[in-house]
Coordinates of C-alpha atoms in Angstrom, one line a residue:
M86 CA 17.3 46.6 -19.9
A87 CA 14.3 48.8 -19.6
M88 CA 11.1 48.1 -21.6
V89 CA 8.5 50.6 -22.6
S90 CA 5.0 50.1 -21.2
M91 CA 2.4 49.0 -23.8
S92 CA -1.3 49.3 -24.3
F93 CA -3.0 47.4 -27.1
S94 CA -6.2 47.9 -29.1
L95 CA -7.6 45.5 -31.7
P96 CA -6.6 46.8 -35.1
N97 CA -7.3 45.2 -38.4
L98 CA -3.7 45.3 -39.7
N99 CA -1.5 43.4 -42.0
L100 CA 1.8 44.9 -41.0
R101 CA 4.1 43.0 -43.4
R102 CA 4.5 40.2 -45.8
V103 CA 4.9 37.6 -43.1
N104 CA 1.4 38.4 -41.9
R105 CA 2.1 39.8 -38.5
Y106 CA -0.8 40.7 -36.3
S107 CA -0.5 42.5 -32.9
G108 CA -2.9 43.9 -30.5
M109 CA -5.0 40.8 -29.5
A110 CA -6.5 40.0 -26.2
F111 CA -8.9 37.1 -25.6
A112 CA -10.7 36.2 -22.4
S113 CA -13.0 33.7 -24.1
V114 CA -13.5 32.4 -27.7
N115 CA -16.8 31.7 -29.3
K116 CA -15.3 30.3 -32.4
E117 CA -12.0 29.6 -34.0
T118 CA -10.0 32.8 -34.7
S119 CA -7.2 32.8 -37.2
T120 CA -4.8 35.7 -36.6
T121 CA -1.6 34.8 -38.5
V122 CA -0.6 32.0 -40.7
G123 CA 0.2 29.0 -38.5
V124 CA -1.4 30.7 -35.4
R125 CA -5.0 30.4 -34.4
V126 CA -7.0 30.8 -31.2
T127 CA -9.7 28.2 -30.5
E128 CA -11.6 26.5 -27.7
G129 CA -9.8 23.8 -25.8
E130 CA -10.8 21.6 -22.9
G131 CA -13.4 23.1 -20.6
N132 CA -14.1 25.7 -23.4
L133 CA -11.0 27.5 -22.3
P134 CA -9.2 29.5 -25.0
K135 CA -6.0 28.0 -26.4
V136 CA -3.5 29.1 -29.0
V137 CA -2.6 26.5 -31.6
L138 CA 0.7 26.8 -33.4
T139 CA 1.1 24.8 -36.7
S140 CA 4.3 24.4 -38.6
P141 CA 4.2 23.5 -42.4
H142 CA 6.7 20.7 -41.5
G143 CA 4.0 18.9 -39.4
S144 CA 4.8 20.1 -35.9
E145 CA 2.1 21.6 -33.6
A146 CA 1.9 23.2 -30.2
E147 CA -1.0 24.3 -28.0
I148 CA -0.8 27.0 -25.3
Y149 CA -3.7 27.6 -23.0
L150 CA -4.3 31.3 -22.1
F151 CA -5.2 30.2 -18.6
G152 CA -1.8 30.0 -16.9
G153 CA -0.1 30.7 -20.2
C154 CA 0.5 27.0 -20.1
L155 CA 2.1 25.2 -23.1
T156 CA 0.3 21.8 -23.0
S157 CA 1.3 20.1 -26.2
W158 CA 4.3 19.8 -28.5
K159 CA 3.9 17.4 -31.3
V160 CA 6.8 16.7 -33.6
P161 CA 6.3 15.8 -37.3
N162 CA 5.9 12.1 -36.6
G163 CA 2.9 12.9 -34.4
K164 CA 4.4 12.1 -31.0
D165 CA 3.6 14.5 -28.2
L166 CA 6.8 15.1 -26.2
L167 CA 5.0 16.9 -23.4
F168 CA 2.7 15.2 -20.8
V169 CA -0.5 16.4 -19.2
R170 CA -1.6 14.5 -16.1
P171 CA -4.8 12.5 -16.2
D172 CA -6.0 14.4 -13.2
A173 CA -5.6 17.8 -14.8
V174 CA -8.7 19.9 -14.7
F175 CA -9.6 22.8 -17.2
N176 CA -12.0 24.8 -15.1
K177 CA -9.7 27.6 -13.7
K178 CA -10.3 26.2 -10.2
K179 CA -6.7 25.0 -10.1
P180 CA -3.5 25.3 -12.4
I181 CA -3.3 23.0 -15.4
S182 CA -1.3 19.9 -14.2
G183 CA 1.2 19.2 -16.9
G184 CA 2.8 20.7 -20.0
V185 CA 4.9 23.6 -19.1
P186 CA 3.4 25.6 -16.2
H187 CA 4.8 28.9 -15.1
C188 CA 6.2 29.2 -11.6
F189 CA 6.3 32.9 -10.8
P190 CA 6.9 35.0 -8.8
Q191 CA 7.8 32.2 -6.4
F192 CA 9.2 28.7 -7.1
G193 CA 8.0 26.1 -4.6
P194 CA 6.5 26.9 -1.2
G195 CA 7.0 30.3 0.5
A196 CA 5.3 33.5 1.5
I197 CA 2.6 33.1 -1.1
Q198 CA 0.8 30.2 -2.7
Q199 CA 2.9 27.2 -4.0
H200 CA 4.7 28.2 -7.3
G201 CA 3.1 31.6 -7.3
F202 CA 0.1 32.9 -9.2
A203 CA 1.1 33.1 -12.9
R204 CA -0.3 29.6 -13.6
N205 CA -3.7 30.6 -12.0
L206 CA -4.4 33.7 -14.2
D207 CA -5.5 34.3 -17.7
W208 CA -2.7 35.6 -20.0
S209 CA -3.6 37.5 -23.2
V210 CA -2.3 37.3 -26.7
V211 CA -0.5 40.5 -27.7
D212 CA 1.4 39.5 -30.8
S213 CA 1.7 36.8 -33.3
D214 CA 4.0 36.3 -36.3
N215 CA 5.1 33.9 -38.9
A216 CA 8.7 34.2 -39.8
D217 CA 10.1 31.8 -42.5
G218 CA 7.2 29.4 -41.8
N219 CA 7.8 29.4 -38.0
P220 CA 4.7 30.4 -36.1
V221 CA 5.3 32.7 -33.2
V222 CA 2.9 33.9 -30.4
T223 CA 3.5 36.3 -27.5
L224 CA 1.4 36.2 -24.3
L225 CA 1.1 39.0 -21.7
L226 CA 0.4 38.9 -17.9
K227 CA 0.2 42.0 -15.8
D228 CA -0.5 42.7 -12.2
G229 CA -4.1 43.0 -11.0
P230 CA -6.2 42.7 -7.9
Y231 CA -5.6 39.0 -7.5
S232 CA -1.9 39.1 -7.8
R233 CA -1.6 42.3 -5.7
S234 CA -3.6 40.7 -2.9
M235 CA -0.6 38.4 -2.2
W236 CA 2.3 40.2 -3.9
D237 CA 1.8 44.0 -4.1
F238 CA 4.0 44.9 -7.0
G239 CA 3.4 46.2 -10.6
F240 CA 4.9 43.9 -13.2
Q241 CA 4.7 42.7 -16.8
A242 CA 5.5 39.2 -18.0
L243 CA 5.9 38.6 -21.7
Y244 CA 6.1 35.0 -22.9
K245 CA 7.1 34.3 -26.5
V246 CA 6.7 30.8 -28.0
I247 CA 8.3 29.9 -31.3
L248 CA 7.6 26.5 -33.1
N249 CA 10.0 25.1 -35.6
S250 CA 9.9 21.7 -37.4
K251 CA 11.8 19.8 -34.7
S252 CA 12.1 22.4 -31.8
I253 CA 10.1 24.7 -29.7
S254 CA 11.5 27.8 -28.0
T255 CA 10.2 30.0 -25.2
E256 CA 11.4 33.5 -24.0
L257 CA 10.1 34.9 -20.7
T258 CA 10.7 38.5 -19.9
I259 CA 9.8 40.0 -16.5
T260 CA 9.7 43.8 -16.2
N261 CA 9.2 45.8 -13.0
T262 CA 6.6 48.4 -13.8
D263 CA 6.3 49.6 -10.2
N264 CA 8.1 52.5 -8.6
K265 CA 9.8 50.3 -6.1
P266 CA 12.2 47.3 -6.4
F267 CA 11.0 43.7 -6.1
S268 CA 12.6 40.2 -6.2
F269 CA 11.3 36.9 -7.4
T270 CA 12.1 33.3 -8.2
S271 CA 10.8 31.4 -11.3
A272 CA 10.8 28.2 -13.2
L273 CA 9.2 26.3 -16.2
H274 CA 7.9 23.2 -14.5
T275 CA 8.2 21.1 -17.7
Y276 CA 6.5 17.7 -17.8
F277 CA 8.0 15.4 -20.5
S278 CA 6.3 12.2 -21.7
A279 CA 8.5 9.4 -20.6
S280 CA 8.9 5.8 -19.5
V281 CA 10.2 6.5 -16.1
T282 CA 12.2 3.3 -15.8
G283 CA 14.1 4.1 -19.0
A284 CA 14.4 7.9 -18.7
S285 CA 17.8 9.6 -18.0
V286 CA 19.4 13.0 -18.1
K287 CA 22.9 13.7 -19.2
G288 CA 25.0 16.9 -18.5
L289 CA 24.6 17.4 -14.7
K290 CA 27.7 15.8 -13.5
G291 CA 29.6 18.1 -11.1
C292 CA 26.7 20.3 -10.1
K293 CA 25.9 21.1 -6.5
T294 CA 22.6 19.5 -5.5
L295 CA 19.8 20.2 -3.1
D296 CA 18.0 16.9 -2.5
K297 CA 14.4 17.3 -1.1
E298 CA 13.6 13.6 -1.0
L299 CA 13.8 13.2 2.9
D300 CA 12.6 16.7 3.9
P301 CA 11.5 19.3 1.3
T302 CA 11.9 22.1 3.9
N303 CA 15.5 21.0 4.8
P304 CA 17.2 19.8 1.6
V305 CA 20.4 17.8 1.8
E306 CA 23.3 19.4 0.0
G307 CA 25.5 17.2 -2.2
K308 CA 27.3 16.9 -5.6
E309 CA 26.2 15.0 -8.6
E310 CA 28.7 12.4 -9.5
R311 CA 26.9 10.5 -12.1
D312 CA 27.3 11.0 -15.9
V313 CA 23.7 9.8 -16.4
V314 CA 21.0 10.6 -13.9
I315 CA 18.0 8.3 -13.7
F316 CA 14.6 8.2 -11.9
P317 CA 14.7 5.0 -9.7
G318 CA 12.0 6.3 -7.3
F319 CA 10.8 9.5 -5.8
V320 CA 13.0 12.3 -7.2
D321 CA 12.9 16.0 -6.1
R322 CA 16.4 17.5 -6.6
V323 CA 17.7 21.0 -7.5
Y324 CA 20.9 21.3 -9.5
L325 CA 22.5 24.7 -8.8
D326 CA 24.4 26.6 -11.6
A327 CA 23.5 23.9 -14.0
P328 CA 24.9 23.9 -17.5
S329 CA 23.1 25.5 -20.4
E330 CA 22.6 22.3 -22.3
L331 CA 21.2 18.8 -21.2
Q332 CA 20.1 15.7 -22.9
L333 CA 16.9 13.9 -21.9
D334 CA 16.4 10.3 -23.1
N335 CA 12.7 9.9 -22.4
G336 CA 12.8 6.0 -22.6
L337 CA 10.4 6.1 -25.5
G338 CA 12.9 6.4 -28.3
D339 CA 13.5 10.2 -28.2
V340 CA 16.5 12.2 -27.1
I341 CA 15.5 15.8 -26.3
T342 CA 18.1 18.5 -26.1
I343 CA 17.2 21.1 -23.5
K344 CA 19.1 24.3 -23.9
N345 CA 18.6 27.5 -21.9
T346 CA 19.9 31.1 -21.6
N347 CA 19.7 32.7 -18.1
W348 CA 17.9 29.9 -16.3
S349 CA 20.6 29.3 -13.7
D350 CA 19.4 26.0 -12.2
T351 CA 17.7 22.7 -13.1
V352 CA 15.2 20.7 -11.2
L353 CA 14.4 17.0 -11.6
W354 CA 11.1 15.7 -10.2
N355 CA 9.1 12.5 -10.3
P356 CA 6.5 11.9 -7.6
H357 CA 6.7 8.1 -7.8
L358 CA 4.0 6.5 -5.7
Q359 CA 2.6 9.9 -4.6
M360 CA 1.0 9.8 -8.1
E361 CA 0.6 6.1 -8.7
A362 CA -1.8 6.7 -11.6
C363 CA 0.7 8.3 -13.9
Y364 CA 4.2 8.6 -12.4
K365 CA 5.5 6.0 -14.8
D366 CA 4.5 8.1 -17.8
F367 CA 6.5 11.3 -17.2
V368 CA 9.5 13.1 -15.8
C369 CA 10.0 16.7 -15.0
V370 CA 13.2 18.5 -16.2
E371 CA 12.7 22.1 -15.2
N372 CA 14.7 25.2 -16.1
A373 CA 14.6 27.3 -13.0
Q374 CA 15.9 30.4 -11.2
I375 CA 16.1 29.3 -7.6
G376 CA 17.9 32.4 -6.2
N377 CA 16.2 35.6 -6.0
V378 CA 16.3 38.0 -9.0
Q379 CA 15.9 41.6 -7.9
L380 CA 14.6 44.2 -10.4
E381 CA 14.7 47.9 -9.9
P382 CA 11.9 50.0 -11.4
Q383 CA 11.7 49.6 -15.3
Q384 CA 14.4 46.8 -15.2
S385 CA 13.7 43.6 -17.0
W386 CA 15.0 40.0 -16.7
T387 CA 14.9 37.5 -19.7
A388 CA 15.4 33.7 -19.8
K389 CA 15.1 31.5 -22.8
Q390 CA 14.5 27.7 -23.2
H391 CA 15.0 25.7 -26.4
L392 CA 13.8 22.1 -26.7
S393 CA 14.7 20.1 -29.8
I394 CA 15.1 16.6 -31.2
D395 CA 17.4 15.4 -33.9

């Protein structure tokens, strides 16, 4: 699928009855900016700009433009189902530790910095919408001097976030805007609030596994035989060709259904005593693309994630 390259200005438009507004780009915010019903841009921690999505049903989400990082998903009862680590900093000196960080164009260690550069850069708002009461925002990241200093390719990443009453959906589209092919790996490194001793994941039985517990550089191959996977200690395990739907019991009274389209793999991670201050309060269940995706010029790759509760 090819995508047309885009350039945006800052028009004063009301394009249709659902109050769609496109063409926004914010590097900093001096005051709260309301763009579309249920979508506003305001200052967050460290005076960094964030997008706040609000549903009329009482759910809310926050996405920081630095890293394009979804940091909060509150359901109507007020519970935040995502987790931001207490050591997280909001000063652009390091990625935001928690929520749903982007890993692109590299997952894990490799030729460039750990998990790539997308979580270290400012994304911009290029579109917002409100369809049937559901707020929608689309963020954009493009290549620049920083990304090209380590990965010399032209690209465009579009990240759409849709908030519903009891669900939140994301759609990531990577487009090759260069005149030469490139390959990448990617993941959504999702931190869920949890009681680690009570948390469990269903749906992974039968998957081929790569267990990094003993040596991250030389994972042990295996097969998942359990119906219910728990987090008894340090866990760092890749599940290859994982199913498109999993259930996470966070041990706090919530069962979260994790659906995906085109994320081929799943990663489970909990650092245990490596993060003694907070490991008991979260688990990571990550939709990932571990194998290389190759894109020819003007080709695109899209993957979706849908998180929901009953």
